[in-house]
Amino acid sequence: MKSGLKRATLGILLLPLLGAATSCSSPDASSPAAPDAASQSSSAAKPSTPSSSSSAADGNTGSASDPSAAAPGPEESLPADPGAVVQSPQPAPEPTFDAPQEQFLAGKVPEGTDPNAVLQVGQERCDQLTSANAVDADSVISELIMNPAPDTADAIAALCPELLPALEAAGRGFPDGVFSVGAAAPHSDEPSVEPGTYRAYGAPADCTISVYAGGGELIGSHDGSAPVVIDAVAARVESDQCYSWFRA
């Protein structure tokens, strides 16, 4: 009996010791294990990596850090606006002209030439002659005698007909040169002048005009300071440095 009591008592005394030993050697699964020194050292040495949320944030803000992602490149085309109205190029409107302008332009506009440019030349010529006529009408006649241009005559006839009297007077006059006496054709291939009385424009210095008979004999020589008579018996007229002669 005593020996059995001793074993029972010894077993009761050993149970707390065995529990203490078990608690020291076996970690409690419910309590967190303390990291050892090696694990702490490894964690301290390893660089931290961005979390997935950080990566996602970087992905969302990549357009701010990457300039190429901010706007479409030069080769990229923007989507067409379905509501935009596409207009095809329209041909330039045909120029329109009034009857006098059409009259002047007739036969004067080569293919590919702007008719407005041709019309402008004729209008400018009219403007020049009209301005001169307001100051000195005889100067316009003299100009038309010495520089008879078909385009100028056409411009007067169509665009400034108020100058037609000056144009007609110029047709009866003649410039310097050698002329036969007959018809009023001072600018033809065989220039000639009508018999009549003529005066030199402006009485220029050094002006001389000589009138010859059919046999070549001199009828008269003049300096242009007074009107000169060319008789029907005259055959030839020579004018030098007188510039222009009007029918008086």
PDB file of C-alpha atoms in Angstrom:
ATOM      1  CA  MET A   1       0.000   0.000   0.000  1.00  0.00           C
ATOM      2  CA  LYS A   2       2.693   2.469   0.805  1.00  0.00           C
ATOM      3  CA  SER A   3       4.550   1.748  -2.410  1.00  0.00           C
ATOM      4  CA  GLY A   4       1.401   2.275  -4.459  1.00  0.00           C
ATOM      5  CA  LEU A   5       0.689   5.546  -2.687  1.00  0.00           C
ATOM      6  CA  LYS A   6       4.217   6.750  -3.373  1.00  0.00           C
ATOM      7  CA  ARG A   7       3.893   6.041  -7.102  1.00  0.00           C
ATOM      8  CA  ALA A   8       0.597   7.850  -7.253  1.00  0.00           C
ATOM      9  CA  THR A   9       2.005  10.809  -5.400  1.00  0.00           C
ATOM     10  CA  LEU A  10       5.097  10.844  -7.656  1.00  0.00           C
ATOM     11  CA  GLY A  11       2.903  10.770 -10.758  1.00  0.00           C
ATOM     12  CA  ILE A  12       0.925  13.750  -9.496  1.00  0.00           C
ATOM     13  CA  LEU A  13       4.123  15.674  -8.835  1.00  0.00           C
ATOM     14  CA  LEU A  14       5.591  14.847 -12.276  1.00  0.00           C
ATOM     15  CA  LEU A  15       2.568  15.972 -14.294  1.00  0.00           C
ATOM     16  CA  PRO A  16       3.149  19.723 -13.818  1.00  0.00           C
ATOM     17  CA  LEU A  17       6.832  19.264 -14.641  1.00  0.00           C
ATOM     18  CA  LEU A  18       6.003  17.366 -17.828  1.00  0.00           C
ATOM     19  CA  GLY A  19       3.513  20.080 -18.855  1.00  0.00           C
ATOM     20  CA  ALA A  20       6.069  22.791 -18.302  1.00  0.00           C
ATOM     21  CA  ALA A  21       8.626  20.889 -20.312  1.00  0.00           C
ATOM     22  CA  THR A  22       6.128  20.328 -23.113  1.00  0.00           C
ATOM     23  CA  SER A  23       5.188  23.999 -23.198  1.00  0.00           C
ATOM     24  CA  CYS A  24       8.832  25.010 -23.522  1.00  0.00           C
ATOM     25  CA  SER A  25       9.717  22.551 -26.300  1.00  0.00           C
ATOM     26  CA  SER A  26       6.499  22.685 -28.452  1.00  0.00           C
ATOM     27  CA  PRO A  27       5.388  26.087 -29.761  1.00  0.00           C
ATOM     28  CA  ASP A  28       1.759  26.947 -29.513  1.00  0.00           C
ATOM     29  CA  ALA A  29       0.256  26.979 -33.017  1.00  0.00           C
ATOM     30  CA  SER A  30      -2.192  29.663 -31.983  1.00  0.00           C
ATOM     31  CA  SER A  31       0.510  32.161 -31.018  1.00  0.00           C
ATOM     32  CA  PRO A  32       2.661  33.832 -33.750  1.00  0.00           C
ATOM     33  CA  ALA A  33       6.185  32.570 -33.996  1.00  0.00           C
ATOM     34  CA  ALA A  34       8.871  35.182 -33.450  1.00  0.00           C
ATOM     35  CA  PRO A  35      11.145  35.529 -36.517  1.00  0.00           C
ATOM     36  CA  ASP A  36      14.670  34.479 -35.955  1.00  0.00           C
ATOM     37  CA  ALA A  37      17.604  36.790 -36.464  1.00  0.00           C
ATOM     38  CA  ALA A  38      18.485  35.346 -39.889  1.00  0.00           C
ATOM     39  CA  SER A  39      14.972  35.986 -41.195  1.00  0.00           C
ATOM     40  CA  GLN A  40      15.050  39.577 -39.902  1.00  0.00           C
ATOM     41  CA  SER A  41      18.467  40.155 -41.477  1.00  0.00           C
ATOM     42  CA  SER A  42      17.322  38.752 -44.819  1.00  0.00           C
ATOM     43  CA  SER A  43      14.209  40.895 -44.781  1.00  0.00           C
ATOM     44  CA  ALA A  44      16.196  44.024 -43.998  1.00  0.00           C
ATOM     45  CA  ALA A  45      18.705  43.370 -46.808  1.00  0.00           C
ATOM     46  CA  LYS A  46      16.124  42.588 -49.522  1.00  0.00           C
ATOM     47  CA  PRO A  47      14.816  45.747 -51.359  1.00  0.00           C
ATOM     48  CA  SER A  48      11.154  46.305 -51.231  1.00  0.00           C
ATOM     49  CA  THR A  49       9.166  45.735 -54.429  1.00  0.00           C
ATOM     50  CA  PRO A  50       6.159  47.801 -55.407  1.00  0.00           C
ATOM     51  CA  SER A  51       2.872  46.256 -54.650  1.00  0.00           C
ATOM     52  CA  SER A  52       0.378  45.336 -57.282  1.00  0.00           C
ATOM     53  CA  SER A  53      -1.710  48.359 -56.395  1.00  0.00           C
ATOM     54  CA  SER A  54       1.331  50.590 -56.888  1.00  0.00           C
ATOM     55  CA  SER A  55       2.005  48.969 -60.256  1.00  0.00           C
ATOM     56  CA  ALA A  56      -1.559  49.524 -61.242  1.00  0.00           C
ATOM     57  CA  ALA A  57      -1.294  53.154 -60.235  1.00  0.00           C
ATOM     58  CA  ASP A  58       1.836  53.511 -62.333  1.00  0.00           C
ATOM     59  CA  GLY A  59       0.017  51.955 -65.251  1.00  0.00           C
ATOM     60  CA  ASN A  60      -2.831  54.425 -64.924  1.00  0.00           C
ATOM     61  CA  THR A  61      -0.490  57.416 -64.835  1.00  0.00           C
ATOM     62  CA  GLY A  62       1.868  56.156 -67.555  1.00  0.00           C
ATOM     63  CA  SER A  63       0.674  58.855 -69.968  1.00  0.00           C
ATOM     64  CA  ALA A  64       2.064  61.533 -67.665  1.00  0.00           C
ATOM     65  CA  SER A  65       5.510  59.970 -67.458  1.00  0.00           C
ATOM     66  CA  ASP A  66       5.706  58.740 -71.086  1.00  0.00           C
ATOM     67  CA  PRO A  67       5.403  61.611 -73.637  1.00  0.00           C
ATOM     68  CA  SER A  68       4.787  59.205 -76.496  1.00  0.00           C
ATOM     69  CA  ALA A  69       1.598  58.019 -74.825  1.00  0.00           C
ATOM     70  CA  ALA A  70       0.219  61.575 -74.350  1.00  0.00           C
ATOM     71  CA  ALA A  71      -0.913  62.208 -77.944  1.00  0.00           C
ATOM     72  CA  PRO A  72      -1.190  60.234 -81.191  1.00  0.00           C
ATOM     73  CA  GLY A  73       1.979  60.182 -83.273  1.00  0.00           C
ATOM     74  CA  PRO A  74       2.273  62.050 -86.600  1.00  0.00           C
ATOM     75  CA  GLU A  75       1.443  58.925 -88.562  1.00  0.00           C
ATOM     76  CA  GLU A  76      -1.708  58.248 -86.553  1.00  0.00           C
ATOM     77  CA  SER A  77      -4.930  59.677 -87.961  1.00  0.00           C
ATOM     78  CA  LEU A  78      -7.745  60.975 -85.862  1.00  0.00           C
ATOM     79  CA  PRO A  79     -11.119  59.340 -86.375  1.00  0.00           C
ATOM     80  CA  ALA A  80     -13.276  61.089 -88.961  1.00  0.00           C
ATOM     81  CA  ASP A  81     -16.204  63.081 -87.736  1.00  0.00           C
ATOM     82  CA  PRO A  82     -19.274  61.252 -89.072  1.00  0.00           C
ATOM     83  CA  GLY A  83     -21.260  64.480 -88.903  1.00  0.00           C
ATOM     84  CA  ALA A  84     -18.776  66.534 -90.973  1.00  0.00           C
ATOM     85  CA  VAL A  85     -19.927  67.729 -94.410  1.00  0.00           C
ATOM     86  CA  VAL A  86     -17.332  67.105 -97.148  1.00  0.00           C
ATOM     87  CA  GLN A  87     -17.444  69.747 -99.875  1.00  0.00           C
ATOM     88  CA  SER A  88     -15.919  69.092-103.262  1.00  0.00           C
ATOM     89  CA  PRO A  89     -13.865  71.925-104.842  1.00  0.00           C
ATOM     90  CA  GLN A  90     -15.943  74.226-106.998  1.00  0.00           C
ATOM     91  CA  PRO A  91     -14.689  75.683-110.309  1.00  0.00           C
ATOM     92  CA  ALA A  92     -13.961  79.394-110.376  1.00  0.00           C
ATOM     93  CA  PRO A  93     -16.870  81.422-111.729  1.00  0.00           C
ATOM     94  CA  GLU A  94     -16.578  82.622-115.292  1.00  0.00           C
ATOM     95  CA  PRO A  95     -15.897  86.374-115.485  1.00  0.00           C
ATOM     96  CA  THR A  96     -18.672  88.492-116.920  1.00  0.00           C
ATOM     97  CA  PHE A  97     -18.182  91.642-118.987  1.00  0.00           C
ATOM     98  CA  ASP A  98     -20.478  94.326-120.343  1.00  0.00           C
ATOM     99  CA  ALA A  99     -20.909  94.960-124.079  1.00  0.00           C
ATOM    100  CA  PRO A 100     -18.097  97.562-124.474  1.00  0.00           C
ATOM    101  CA  GLN A 101     -15.687  95.331-122.597  1.00  0.00           C
ATOM    102  CA  GLU A 102     -16.641  92.332-124.729  1.00  0.00           C
ATOM    103  CA  GLN A 103     -16.086  94.494-127.809  1.00  0.00           C
ATOM    104  CA  PHE A 104     -12.568  95.393-126.685  1.00  0.00           C
ATOM    105  CA  LEU A 105     -11.642  91.824-125.664  1.00  0.00           C
ATOM    106  CA  ALA A 106     -12.809  90.241-128.927  1.00  0.00           C
ATOM    107  CA  GLY A 107      -9.824  88.443-130.474  1.00  0.00           C
ATOM    108  CA  LYS A 108      -7.375  89.730-127.851  1.00  0.00           C
ATOM    109  CA  VAL A 109      -7.378  86.953-125.233  1.00  0.00           C
ATOM    110  CA  PRO A 110      -5.071  84.015-126.050  1.00  0.00           C
ATOM    111  CA  GLU A 111      -5.912  80.652-124.545  1.00  0.00           C
ATOM    112  CA  GLY A 112      -4.859  80.467-120.898  1.00  0.00           C
ATOM    113  CA  THR A 113      -4.731  84.268-120.513  1.00  0.00           C
ATOM    114  CA  ASP A 114      -6.789  86.069-117.910  1.00  0.00           C
ATOM    115  CA  PRO A 115      -9.175  88.373-119.815  1.00  0.00           C
ATOM    116  CA  ASN A 116      -9.212  90.750-116.865  1.00  0.00           C
ATOM    117  CA  ALA A 117      -5.487  91.389-117.371  1.00  0.00           C
ATOM    118  CA  VAL A 118      -6.060  92.228-121.045  1.00  0.00           C
ATOM    119  CA  LEU A 119      -8.976  94.469-120.150  1.00  0.00           C
ATOM    120  CA  GLN A 120      -6.882  96.262-117.539  1.00  0.00           C
ATOM    121  CA  VAL A 121      -4.258  97.216-120.160  1.00  0.00           C
ATOM    122  CA  GLY A 122      -6.904  98.797-122.384  1.00  0.00           C
ATOM    123  CA  GLN A 123      -8.546 100.596-119.470  1.00  0.00           C
ATOM    124  CA  GLU A 124      -5.237 101.989-118.260  1.00  0.00           C
ATOM    125  CA  ARG A 125      -4.508 103.313-121.768  1.00  0.00           C
ATOM    126  CA  CYS A 126      -7.874 105.047-121.804  1.00  0.00           C
ATOM    127  CA  ASP A 127      -7.247 106.536-118.374  1.00  0.00           C
ATOM    128  CA  GLN A 128      -3.886 107.966-119.496  1.00  0.00           C
ATOM    129  CA  LEU A 129      -5.300 109.546-122.650  1.00  0.00           C
ATOM    130  CA  THR A 130      -8.375 110.890-120.858  1.00  0.00           C
ATOM    131  CA  SER A 131      -6.214 112.568-118.217  1.00  0.00           C
ATOM    132  CA  ALA A 132      -3.972 114.125-120.895  1.00  0.00           C
ATOM    133  CA  ASN A 133      -6.972 115.262-122.920  1.00  0.00           C
ATOM    134  CA  ALA A 134      -8.291 117.209-119.930  1.00  0.00           C
ATOM    135  CA  VAL A 135      -5.031 119.199-119.825  1.00  0.00           C
ATOM    136  CA  ASP A 136      -4.048 119.475-123.520  1.00  0.00           C
ATOM    137  CA  ALA A 137      -6.266 117.955-126.196  1.00  0.00           C
ATOM    138  CA  ASP A 138      -3.657 118.503-128.920  1.00  0.00           C
ATOM    139  CA  SER A 139      -1.159 116.398-126.969  1.00  0.00           C
ATOM    140  CA  VAL A 140      -3.479 113.403-127.282  1.00  0.00           C
ATOM    141  CA  ILE A 141      -3.766 113.906-131.050  1.00  0.00           C
ATOM    142  CA  SER A 142       0.019 114.191-131.337  1.00  0.00           C
ATOM    143  CA  GLU A 143       0.490 111.018-129.277  1.00  0.00           C
ATOM    144  CA  LEU A 144      -1.951 109.107-131.455  1.00  0.00           C
ATOM    145  CA  ILE A 145      -0.221 110.362-134.613  1.00  0.00           C
ATOM    146  CA  MET A 146       3.245 109.286-133.489  1.00  0.00           C
ATOM    147  CA  ASN A 147       2.255 106.042-131.740  1.00  0.00           C
ATOM    148  CA  PRO A 148      -0.641 104.529-133.644  1.00  0.00           C
ATOM    149  CA  ALA A 149      -1.368 101.226-131.879  1.00  0.00           C
ATOM    150  CA  PRO A 150      -4.345  99.103-132.965  1.00  0.00           C
ATOM    151  CA  ASP A 151      -5.073  98.158-129.355  1.00  0.00           C
ATOM    152  CA  THR A 152      -5.176 101.862-128.435  1.00  0.00           C
ATOM    153  CA  ALA A 153      -7.648 102.569-131.220  1.00  0.00           C
ATOM    154  CA  ASP A 154      -9.759  99.595-130.100  1.00  0.00           C
ATOM    155  CA  ALA A 155      -9.656 100.795-126.489  1.00  0.00           C
ATOM    156  CA  ILE A 156     -10.857 104.262-127.528  1.00  0.00           C
ATOM    157  CA  ALA A 157     -13.633 102.861-129.683  1.00  0.00           C
ATOM    158  CA  ALA A 158     -14.933 100.526-126.972  1.00  0.00           C
ATOM    159  CA  LEU A 159     -13.861 101.840-123.560  1.00  0.00           C
ATOM    160  CA  CYS A 160     -13.450 105.626-123.933  1.00  0.00           C
ATOM    161  CA  PRO A 161     -15.425 106.698-127.022  1.00  0.00           C
ATOM    162  CA  GLU A 162     -15.293 110.337-125.897  1.00  0.00           C
ATOM    163  CA  LEU A 163     -11.788 110.328-127.408  1.00  0.00           C
ATOM    164  CA  LEU A 164     -12.991 109.275-130.873  1.00  0.00           C
ATOM    165  CA  PRO A 165     -12.692 112.883-132.258  1.00  0.00           C
ATOM    166  CA  ALA A 166      -9.013 112.907-131.266  1.00  0.00           C
ATOM    167  CA  LEU A 167      -8.516 109.505-132.909  1.00  0.00           C
ATOM    168  CA  GLU A 168     -10.155 110.729-136.142  1.00  0.00           C
ATOM    169  CA  ALA A 169      -8.012 113.882-136.150  1.00  0.00           C
ATOM    170  CA  ALA A 170      -4.886 111.790-135.682  1.00  0.00           C
ATOM    171  CA  GLY A 171      -5.862 109.729-138.732  1.00  0.00           C
ATOM    172  CA  ARG A 172      -5.676 112.864-140.910  1.00  0.00           C
ATOM    173  CA  GLY A 173      -2.297 113.992-139.575  1.00  0.00           C
ATOM    174  CA  PHE A 174       1.189 112.584-140.109  1.00  0.00           C
ATOM    175  CA  PRO A 175       4.498 112.262-138.216  1.00  0.00           C
ATOM    176  CA  ASP A 176       8.056 112.863-139.393  1.00  0.00           C
ATOM    177  CA  GLY A 177       9.050 110.951-142.497  1.00  0.00           C
ATOM    178  CA  VAL A 178       8.775 110.886-146.275  1.00  0.00           C
ATOM    179  CA  PHE A 179       5.264 110.752-147.810  1.00  0.00           C
ATOM    180  CA  SER A 180       3.655 110.841-151.187  1.00  0.00           C
ATOM    181  CA  VAL A 181       0.723 113.170-151.709  1.00  0.00           C
ATOM    182  CA  GLY A 182      -2.600 111.440-152.297  1.00  0.00           C
ATOM    183  CA  ALA A 183      -4.668 109.604-149.677  1.00  0.00           C
ATOM    184  CA  ALA A 184      -4.530 109.996-145.928  1.00  0.00           C
ATOM    185  CA  ALA A 185      -2.521 106.875-145.145  1.00  0.00           C
ATOM    186  CA  PRO A 186       0.554 107.989-143.191  1.00  0.00           C
ATOM    187  CA  HIS A 187       1.239 104.566-141.627  1.00  0.00           C
ATOM    188  CA  SER A 188       0.672 102.271-144.589  1.00  0.00           C
ATOM    189  CA  ASP A 189       3.386 100.377-146.408  1.00  0.00           C
ATOM    190  CA  GLU A 190       3.513 103.285-148.878  1.00  0.00           C
ATOM    191  CA  PRO A 191       2.762 106.244-146.567  1.00  0.00           C
ATOM    192  CA  SER A 192       0.929 109.202-148.007  1.00  0.00           C
ATOM    193  CA  VAL A 193      -0.797 112.398-146.905  1.00  0.00           C
ATOM    194  CA  GLU A 194      -3.753 114.347-148.268  1.00  0.00           C
ATOM    195  CA  PRO A 195      -3.394 117.800-149.773  1.00  0.00           C
ATOM    196  CA  GLY A 196      -4.348 120.457-147.264  1.00  0.00           C
ATOM    197  CA  THR A 197      -3.094 122.891-144.646  1.00  0.00           C
ATOM    198  CA  TYR A 198      -1.157 121.505-141.690  1.00  0.00           C
ATOM    199  CA  ARG A 199       0.421 122.844-138.526  1.00  0.00           C
ATOM    200  CA  ALA A 200       3.143 121.321-136.387  1.00  0.00           C
ATOM    201  CA  TYR A 201       2.231 120.518-132.772  1.00  0.00           C
ATOM    202  CA  GLY A 202       4.055 122.855-130.389  1.00  0.00           C
ATOM    203  CA  ALA A 203       6.208 124.579-133.043  1.00  0.00           C
ATOM    204  CA  PRO A 204       9.297 122.501-132.136  1.00  0.00           C
ATOM    205  CA  ALA A 205      12.779 123.897-132.661  1.00  0.00           C
ATOM    206  CA  ASP A 206      14.841 122.627-135.608  1.00  0.00           C
ATOM    207  CA  CYS A 207      11.651 121.491-137.361  1.00  0.00           C
ATOM    208  CA  THR A 208      11.859 121.508-141.186  1.00  0.00           C
ATOM    209  CA  ILE A 209       9.308 120.383-143.765  1.00  0.00           C
ATOM    210  CA  SER A 210       9.945 120.394-147.525  1.00  0.00           C
ATOM    211  CA  VAL A 211       7.360 120.017-150.276  1.00  0.00           C
ATOM    212  CA  TYR A 212       8.393 118.781-153.747  1.00  0.00           C
ATOM    213  CA  ALA A 213       6.686 118.694-157.086  1.00  0.00           C
ATOM    214  CA  GLY A 214       6.353 115.596-159.233  1.00  0.00           C
ATOM    215  CA  GLY A 215       9.530 116.395-161.174  1.00  0.00           C
ATOM    216  CA  GLY A 216      11.546 116.638-157.954  1.00  0.00           C
ATOM    217  CA  GLU A 217      11.770 120.437-157.847  1.00  0.00           C
ATOM    218  CA  LEU A 218      11.339 122.065-154.440  1.00  0.00           C
ATOM    219  CA  ILE A 219       8.049 123.870-154.000  1.00  0.00           C
ATOM    220  CA  GLY A 220       8.745 125.227-150.508  1.00  0.00           C
ATOM    221  CA  SER A 221      10.640 124.633-147.246  1.00  0.00           C
ATOM    222  CA  HIS A 222       9.302 125.679-143.848  1.00  0.00           C
ATOM    223  CA  ASP A 223      10.298 125.620-140.205  1.00  0.00           C
ATOM    224  CA  GLY A 224       6.937 124.673-138.744  1.00  0.00           C
ATOM    225  CA  SER A 225       6.367 127.956-136.939  1.00  0.00           C
ATOM    226  CA  ALA A 226       3.377 128.656-139.222  1.00  0.00           C
ATOM    227  CA  PRO A 227       0.839 126.463-141.001  1.00  0.00           C
ATOM    228  CA  VAL A 228       2.103 124.793-144.200  1.00  0.00           C
ATOM    229  CA  VAL A 229       0.028 124.312-147.338  1.00  0.00           C
ATOM    230  CA  ILE A 230       0.473 121.099-149.305  1.00  0.00           C
ATOM    231  CA  ASP A 231      -1.087 121.676-152.741  1.00  0.00           C
ATOM    232  CA  ALA A 232      -2.567 119.016-154.948  1.00  0.00           C
ATOM    233  CA  VAL A 233       0.320 119.650-157.407  1.00  0.00           C
ATOM    234  CA  ALA A 234       2.786 118.484-154.770  1.00  0.00           C
ATOM    235  CA  ALA A 235       4.123 114.972-155.138  1.00  0.00           C
ATOM    236  CA  ARG A 236       6.296 114.442-152.100  1.00  0.00           C
ATOM    237  CA  VAL A 237       6.653 115.765-148.515  1.00  0.00           C
ATOM    238  CA  GLU A 238       9.600 115.356-146.180  1.00  0.00           C
ATOM    239  CA  SER A 239       9.369 116.252-142.451  1.00  0.00           C
ATOM    240  CA  ASP A 240      12.230 116.179-139.951  1.00  0.00           C
ATOM    241  CA  GLN A 241      12.198 116.883-136.170  1.00  0.00           C
ATOM    242  CA  CYS A 242       8.653 118.219-136.317  1.00  0.00           C
ATOM    243  CA  TYR A 243       7.178 115.180-134.548  1.00  0.00           C
ATOM    244  CA  SER A 244       3.548 115.526-135.686  1.00  0.00           C
ATOM    245  CA  TRP A 245       1.398 117.535-138.130  1.00  0.00           C
ATOM    246  CA  PHE A 246      -2.332 118.224-137.697  1.00  0.00           C
ATOM    247  CA  ARG A 247      -4.851 119.210-140.353  1.00  0.00           C
ATOM    248  CA  ALA A 248      -5.465 122.901-139.618  1.00  0.00           C
TER     249      ALA A 248
END
